[in-house]
CSV table of C-alpha atoms and ligand atoms in Angstrom, one decimal:
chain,number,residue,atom,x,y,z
A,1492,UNK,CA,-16.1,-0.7,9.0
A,1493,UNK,CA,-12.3,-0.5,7.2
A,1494,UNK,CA,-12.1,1.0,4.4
A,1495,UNK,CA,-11.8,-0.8,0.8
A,1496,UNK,CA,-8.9,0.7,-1.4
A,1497,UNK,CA,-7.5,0.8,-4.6
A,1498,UNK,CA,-3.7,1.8,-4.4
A,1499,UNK,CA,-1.7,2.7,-7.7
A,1500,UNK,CA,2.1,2.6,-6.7
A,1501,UNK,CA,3.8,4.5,-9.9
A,1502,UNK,CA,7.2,3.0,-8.9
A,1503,UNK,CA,10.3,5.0,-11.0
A,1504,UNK,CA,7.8,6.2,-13.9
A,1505,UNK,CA,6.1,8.9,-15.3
A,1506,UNK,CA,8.1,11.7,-15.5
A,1507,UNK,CA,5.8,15.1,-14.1
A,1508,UNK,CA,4.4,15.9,-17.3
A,1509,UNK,CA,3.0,12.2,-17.7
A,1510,UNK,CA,2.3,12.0,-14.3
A,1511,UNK,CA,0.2,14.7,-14.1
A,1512,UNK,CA,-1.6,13.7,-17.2
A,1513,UNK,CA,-2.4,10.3,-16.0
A,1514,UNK,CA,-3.8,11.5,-12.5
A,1515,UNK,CA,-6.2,14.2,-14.6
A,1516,UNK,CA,-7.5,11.4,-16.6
A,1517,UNK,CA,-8.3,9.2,-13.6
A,1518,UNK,CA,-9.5,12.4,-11.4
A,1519,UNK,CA,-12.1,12.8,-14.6
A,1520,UNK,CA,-13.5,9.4,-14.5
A,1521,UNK,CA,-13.9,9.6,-10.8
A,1522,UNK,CA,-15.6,13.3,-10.8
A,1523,UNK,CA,-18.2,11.8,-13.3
A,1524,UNK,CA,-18.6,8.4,-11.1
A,1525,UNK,CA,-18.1,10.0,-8.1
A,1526,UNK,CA,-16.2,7.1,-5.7
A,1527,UNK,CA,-19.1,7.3,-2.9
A,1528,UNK,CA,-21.7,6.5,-5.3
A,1529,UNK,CA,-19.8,3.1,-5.8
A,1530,UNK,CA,-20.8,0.4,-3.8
A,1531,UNK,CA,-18.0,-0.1,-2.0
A,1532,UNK,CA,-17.4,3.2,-2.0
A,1533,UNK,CA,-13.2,2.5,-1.8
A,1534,UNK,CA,-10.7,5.2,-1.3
A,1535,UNK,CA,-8.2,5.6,-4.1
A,1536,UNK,CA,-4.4,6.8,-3.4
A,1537,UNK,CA,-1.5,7.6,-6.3
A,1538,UNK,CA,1.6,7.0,-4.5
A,1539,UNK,CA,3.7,9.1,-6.9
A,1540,UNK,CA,7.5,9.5,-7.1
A,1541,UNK,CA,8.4,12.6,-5.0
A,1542,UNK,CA,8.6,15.4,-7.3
A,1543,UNK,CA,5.1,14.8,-8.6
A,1544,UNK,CA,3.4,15.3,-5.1
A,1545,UNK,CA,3.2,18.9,-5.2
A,1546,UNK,CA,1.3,18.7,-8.3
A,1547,UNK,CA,-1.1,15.8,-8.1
A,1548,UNK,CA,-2.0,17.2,-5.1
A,1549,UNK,CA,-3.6,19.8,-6.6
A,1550,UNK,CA,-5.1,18.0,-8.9
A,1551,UNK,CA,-6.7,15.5,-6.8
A,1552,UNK,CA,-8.0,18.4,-4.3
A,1553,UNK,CA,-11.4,18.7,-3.7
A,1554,UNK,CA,-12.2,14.9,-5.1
A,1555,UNK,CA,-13.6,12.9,-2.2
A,1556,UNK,CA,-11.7,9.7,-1.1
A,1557,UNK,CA,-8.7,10.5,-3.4
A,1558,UNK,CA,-4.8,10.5,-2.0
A,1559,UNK,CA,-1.6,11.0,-2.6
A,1560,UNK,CA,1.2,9.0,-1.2
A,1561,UNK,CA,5.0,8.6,-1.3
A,1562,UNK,CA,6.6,6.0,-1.9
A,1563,UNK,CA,9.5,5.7,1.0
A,1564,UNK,CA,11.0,8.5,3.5
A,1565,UNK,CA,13.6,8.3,5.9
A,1566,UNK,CA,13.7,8.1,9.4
A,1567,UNK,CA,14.4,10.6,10.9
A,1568,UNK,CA,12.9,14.4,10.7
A,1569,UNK,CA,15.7,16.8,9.4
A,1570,UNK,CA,19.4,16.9,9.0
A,1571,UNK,CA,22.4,16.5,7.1
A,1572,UNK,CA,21.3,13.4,4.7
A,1573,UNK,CA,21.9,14.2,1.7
A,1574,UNK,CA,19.6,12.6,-0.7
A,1575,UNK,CA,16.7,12.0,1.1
A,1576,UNK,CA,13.0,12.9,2.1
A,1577,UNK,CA,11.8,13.5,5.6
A,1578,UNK,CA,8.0,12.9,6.4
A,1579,UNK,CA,7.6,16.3,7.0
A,1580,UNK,CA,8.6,17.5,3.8
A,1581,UNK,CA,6.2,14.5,2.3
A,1582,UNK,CA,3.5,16.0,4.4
A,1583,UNK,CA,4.0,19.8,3.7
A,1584,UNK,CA,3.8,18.8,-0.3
A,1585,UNK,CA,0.1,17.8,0.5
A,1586,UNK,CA,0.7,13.9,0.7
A,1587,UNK,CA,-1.5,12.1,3.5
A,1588,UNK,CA,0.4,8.8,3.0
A,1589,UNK,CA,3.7,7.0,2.6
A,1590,UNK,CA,4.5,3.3,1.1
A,1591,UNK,CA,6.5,1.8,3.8
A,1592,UNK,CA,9.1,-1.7,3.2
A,1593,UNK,CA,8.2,-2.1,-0.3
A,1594,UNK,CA,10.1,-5.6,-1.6
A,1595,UNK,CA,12.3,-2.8,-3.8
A,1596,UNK,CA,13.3,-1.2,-0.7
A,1597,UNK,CA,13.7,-3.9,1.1
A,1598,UNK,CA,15.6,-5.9,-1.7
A,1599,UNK,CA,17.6,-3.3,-3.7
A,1600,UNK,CA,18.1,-0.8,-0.7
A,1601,UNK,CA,19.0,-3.6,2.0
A,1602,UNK,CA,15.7,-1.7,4.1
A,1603,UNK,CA,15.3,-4.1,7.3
A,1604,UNK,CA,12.8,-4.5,9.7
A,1605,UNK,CA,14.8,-2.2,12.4
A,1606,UNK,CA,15.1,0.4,9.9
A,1607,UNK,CA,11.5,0.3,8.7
A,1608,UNK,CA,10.2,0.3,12.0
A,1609,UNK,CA,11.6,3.7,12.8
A,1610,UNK,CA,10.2,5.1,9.2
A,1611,UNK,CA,6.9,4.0,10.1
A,1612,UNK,CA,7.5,6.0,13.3
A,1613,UNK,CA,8.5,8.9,12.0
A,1614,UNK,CA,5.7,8.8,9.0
A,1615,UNK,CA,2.9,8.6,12.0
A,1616,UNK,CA,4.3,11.3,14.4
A,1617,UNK,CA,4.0,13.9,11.4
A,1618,UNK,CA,0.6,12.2,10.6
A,1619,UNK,CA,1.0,10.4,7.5
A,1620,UNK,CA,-0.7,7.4,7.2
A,1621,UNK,CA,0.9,4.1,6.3
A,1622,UNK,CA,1.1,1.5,3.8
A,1623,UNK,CA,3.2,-0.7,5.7
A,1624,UNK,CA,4.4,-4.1,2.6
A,1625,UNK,CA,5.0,-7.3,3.8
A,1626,UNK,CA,5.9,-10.7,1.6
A,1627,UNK,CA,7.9,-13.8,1.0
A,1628,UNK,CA,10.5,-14.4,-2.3
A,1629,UNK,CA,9.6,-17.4,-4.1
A,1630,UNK,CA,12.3,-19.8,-2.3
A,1631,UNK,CA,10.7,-18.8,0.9
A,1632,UNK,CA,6.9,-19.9,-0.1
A,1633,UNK,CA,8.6,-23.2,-1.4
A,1634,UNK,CA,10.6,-23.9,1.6
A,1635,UNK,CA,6.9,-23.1,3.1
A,1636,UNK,CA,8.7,-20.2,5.3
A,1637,UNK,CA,6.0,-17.7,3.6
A,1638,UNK,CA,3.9,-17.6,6.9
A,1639,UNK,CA,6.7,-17.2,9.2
A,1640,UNK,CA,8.3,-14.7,7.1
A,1641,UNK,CA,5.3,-12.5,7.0
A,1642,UNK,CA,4.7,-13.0,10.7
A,1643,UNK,CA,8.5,-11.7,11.5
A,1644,UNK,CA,7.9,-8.8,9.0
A,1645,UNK,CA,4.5,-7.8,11.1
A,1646,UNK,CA,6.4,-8.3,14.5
A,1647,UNK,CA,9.8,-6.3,13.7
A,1648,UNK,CA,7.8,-3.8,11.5
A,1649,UNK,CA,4.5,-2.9,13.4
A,1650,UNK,CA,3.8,-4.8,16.8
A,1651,UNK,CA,6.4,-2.4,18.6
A,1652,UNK,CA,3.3,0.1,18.5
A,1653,UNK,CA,0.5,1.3,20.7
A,1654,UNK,CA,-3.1,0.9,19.5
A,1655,UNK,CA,-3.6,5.2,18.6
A,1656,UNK,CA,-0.8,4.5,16.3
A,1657,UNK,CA,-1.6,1.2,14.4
A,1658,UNK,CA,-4.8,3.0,13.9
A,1659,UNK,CA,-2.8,4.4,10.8
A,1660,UNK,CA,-1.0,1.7,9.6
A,1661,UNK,CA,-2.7,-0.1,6.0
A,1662,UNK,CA,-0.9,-3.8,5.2
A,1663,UNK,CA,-0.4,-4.6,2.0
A,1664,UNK,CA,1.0,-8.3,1.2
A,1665,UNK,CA,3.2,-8.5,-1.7
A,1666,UNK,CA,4.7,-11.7,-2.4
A,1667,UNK,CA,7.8,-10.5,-4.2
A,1668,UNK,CA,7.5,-13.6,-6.9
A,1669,UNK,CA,4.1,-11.8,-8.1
A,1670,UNK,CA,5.7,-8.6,-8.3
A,1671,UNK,CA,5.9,-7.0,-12.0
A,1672,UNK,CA,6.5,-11.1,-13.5
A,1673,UNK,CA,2.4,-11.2,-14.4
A,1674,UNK,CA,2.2,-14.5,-12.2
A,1675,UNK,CA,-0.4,-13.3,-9.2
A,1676,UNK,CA,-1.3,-15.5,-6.0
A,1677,UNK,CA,-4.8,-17.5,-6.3
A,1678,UNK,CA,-7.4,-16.1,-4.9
A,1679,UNK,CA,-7.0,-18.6,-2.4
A,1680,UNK,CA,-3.0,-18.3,-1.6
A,1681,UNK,CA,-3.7,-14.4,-0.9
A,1682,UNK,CA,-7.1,-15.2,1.2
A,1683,UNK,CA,-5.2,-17.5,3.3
A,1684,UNK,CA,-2.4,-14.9,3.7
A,1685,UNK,CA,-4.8,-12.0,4.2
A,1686,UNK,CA,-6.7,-14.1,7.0
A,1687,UNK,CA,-3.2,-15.2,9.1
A,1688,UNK,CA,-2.2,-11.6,8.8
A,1689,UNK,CA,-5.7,-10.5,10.5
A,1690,UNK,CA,-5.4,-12.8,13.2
A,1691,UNK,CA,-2.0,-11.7,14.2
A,1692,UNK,CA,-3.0,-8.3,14.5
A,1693,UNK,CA,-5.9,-9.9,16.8
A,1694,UNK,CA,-3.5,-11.4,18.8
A,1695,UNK,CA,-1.7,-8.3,19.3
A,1696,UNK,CA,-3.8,-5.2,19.3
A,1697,UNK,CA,-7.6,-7.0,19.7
A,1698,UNK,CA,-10.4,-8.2,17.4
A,1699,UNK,CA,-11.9,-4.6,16.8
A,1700,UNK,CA,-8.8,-3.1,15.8
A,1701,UNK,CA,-7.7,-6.5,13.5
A,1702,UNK,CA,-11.7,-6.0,11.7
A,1703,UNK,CA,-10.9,-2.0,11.1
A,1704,UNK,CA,-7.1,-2.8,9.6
A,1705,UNK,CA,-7.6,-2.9,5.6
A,1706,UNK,CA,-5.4,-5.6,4.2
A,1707,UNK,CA,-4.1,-4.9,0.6
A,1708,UNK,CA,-2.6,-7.5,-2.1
A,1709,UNK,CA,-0.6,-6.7,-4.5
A,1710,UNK,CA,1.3,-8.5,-7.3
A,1711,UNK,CA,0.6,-8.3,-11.1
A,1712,UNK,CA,-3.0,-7.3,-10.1
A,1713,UNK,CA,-4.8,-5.9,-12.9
A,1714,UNK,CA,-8.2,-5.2,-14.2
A,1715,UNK,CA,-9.0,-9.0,-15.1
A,1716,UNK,CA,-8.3,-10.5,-12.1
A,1717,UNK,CA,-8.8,-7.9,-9.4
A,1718,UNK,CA,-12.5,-8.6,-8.8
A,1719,UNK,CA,-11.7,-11.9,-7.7
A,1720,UNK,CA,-8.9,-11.1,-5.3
A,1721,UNK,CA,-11.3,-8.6,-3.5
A,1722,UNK,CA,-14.2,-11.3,-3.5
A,1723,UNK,CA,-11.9,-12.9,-0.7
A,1724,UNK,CA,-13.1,-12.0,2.9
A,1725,UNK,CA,-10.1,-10.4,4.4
A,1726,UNK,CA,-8.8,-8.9,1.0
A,1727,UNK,CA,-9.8,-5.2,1.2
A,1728,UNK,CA,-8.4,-3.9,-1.7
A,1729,UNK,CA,-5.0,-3.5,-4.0
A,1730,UNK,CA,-1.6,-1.9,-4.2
A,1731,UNK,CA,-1.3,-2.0,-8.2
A,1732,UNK,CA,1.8,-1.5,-9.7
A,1733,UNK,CA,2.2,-1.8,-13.8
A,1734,UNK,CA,-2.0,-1.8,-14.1
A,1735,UNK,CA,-2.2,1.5,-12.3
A,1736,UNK,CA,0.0,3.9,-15.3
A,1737,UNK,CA,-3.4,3.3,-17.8
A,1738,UNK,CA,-6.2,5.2,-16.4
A,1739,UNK,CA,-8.8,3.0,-17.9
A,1740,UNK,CA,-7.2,0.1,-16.4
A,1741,UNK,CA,-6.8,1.9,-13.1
A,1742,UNK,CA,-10.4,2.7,-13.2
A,1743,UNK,CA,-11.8,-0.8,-13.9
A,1744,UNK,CA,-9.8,-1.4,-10.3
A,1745,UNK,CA,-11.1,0.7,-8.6
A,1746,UNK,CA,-14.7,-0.6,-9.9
A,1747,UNK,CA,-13.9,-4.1,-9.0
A,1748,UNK,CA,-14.9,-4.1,-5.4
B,1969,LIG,P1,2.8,-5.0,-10.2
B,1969,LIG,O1,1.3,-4.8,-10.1
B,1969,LIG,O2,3.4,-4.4,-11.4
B,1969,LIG,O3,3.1,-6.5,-10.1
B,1969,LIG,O4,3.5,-4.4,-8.9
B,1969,LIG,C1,3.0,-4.6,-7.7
B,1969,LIG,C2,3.7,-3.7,-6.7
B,1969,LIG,O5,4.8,-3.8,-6.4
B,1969,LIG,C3,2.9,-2.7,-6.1
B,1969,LIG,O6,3.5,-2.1,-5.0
């Protein structure tokens, strides 16, 4: 059965001190209602900004079903790149998983399907798992490209694969005009979304590995409205942005399956 999960993606915020603070809060509220005594009994995951993975690490160690993520790497392993983060380094600071082609990335960093492709190879060959984001801009969803769009994203990003590695790839769909503006798809625009995205990945790799694949949405998801964005069949979870810096919000998320 795939796995239900709550995602917080902390984006540029929190500096360490308030990073850490927030992931204690959260990690207490989980220790008393431990996450397998939940229904669904979802996996949680802080993708935090890099500096902060050494630490929440710790901090989440020893709590069942809790993560930590990054939020982008590059692709390739070592070498003279000044600036960036390998997914080795990610991995040896205790992170299990890395946001892949994030609308930021792919917006404000020109990040393109070639590109993300080989980050999403790297991330799996030094066995991170992967949140792999996919989503149309508003004019795209009016000029009813949005299906298209996400379909090219899927077949640049992912299908290149084998099975053994898909088997660590997460989707999260994001349309970018739900991002951070507080405007979030209907229950039925994300369902619809969530369902064409599943069947692609039937196409491609089979039904069995399509049914295992957890599907994400996120966009201005937050504690009101979550419960009925994972009612939908083939919505198995969120990637929460602004909703995921206050614990108690974060919390209520996570109890919304
Ligand atoms: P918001 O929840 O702030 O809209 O952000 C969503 C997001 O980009 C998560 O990756």
């Amino acid at each position: 059965m795939r796995k239900k999960i709550a995602a917080g993606n902390w984006k540029m915020n929190m500096t360490l001190e308030e990073g850490k603070k927030l992931a204690g809060e959260i990690c207490d509220m989980i220790s008393k209602r431990p996450l397998k005594t939940m229904k669904a009994n979802p996996g949680v995951i802080f993708f935090t900004p890099f500096i902060h993975l050494v630490e929440i690490s710790k901090i989440i160690r020893g709590l069942e079903g809790v993560y930590v993520g990054a939020q982008n790497c590059y692709s390739k392993p070592s070498g003279a790149y000044t600036g960036e983060v390998s997914a080795p380094m990610i991995r040896s600071a205790g992170a299990t998983h890395v946001l892949i082609g994030h609308s930021e990335r792919r917006n404000l960093f020109d990040e393109h399907n070639k590109m993300l492709a080989a980050k999403a190879s790297i991330a799996i060959e030094n066995g991170l798992k992967v949140v792999f984001c996919c989503g149309e801009s508003l004019g795209e969803r009016e000029n009813k490209k949005h299906f298209d769009v996400v379909e090219q994203q899927l077949k640049e990003g992912l299908f290149w694969m084998d099975e053994e590695s898909f088997s660590n790839i997460i989707i999260a769909y994001e349309p970018v005009w739900a991002i951070g503006t507080g405007i979030t798809a209907t229950p039925v625009q994300a369902g619809e979304m969530h369902t064409l995205i599943r069947k692609l990945i039937s196409e491609k790799f089979g039904e069995k590995i399509a049914e295992n694949c957890t599907i994400l949405y996120g966009g201005s998801c937050n504690s009101k409205n979550a419960q009925e964005l994972f009612q939908q069949k083939n919505v198995d979870g969120g990637l929460i942005g602004g909703a995921s810096l206050k614990a108690g919000d974060f919390f209520k998320i996570i109890q919304s399956f």
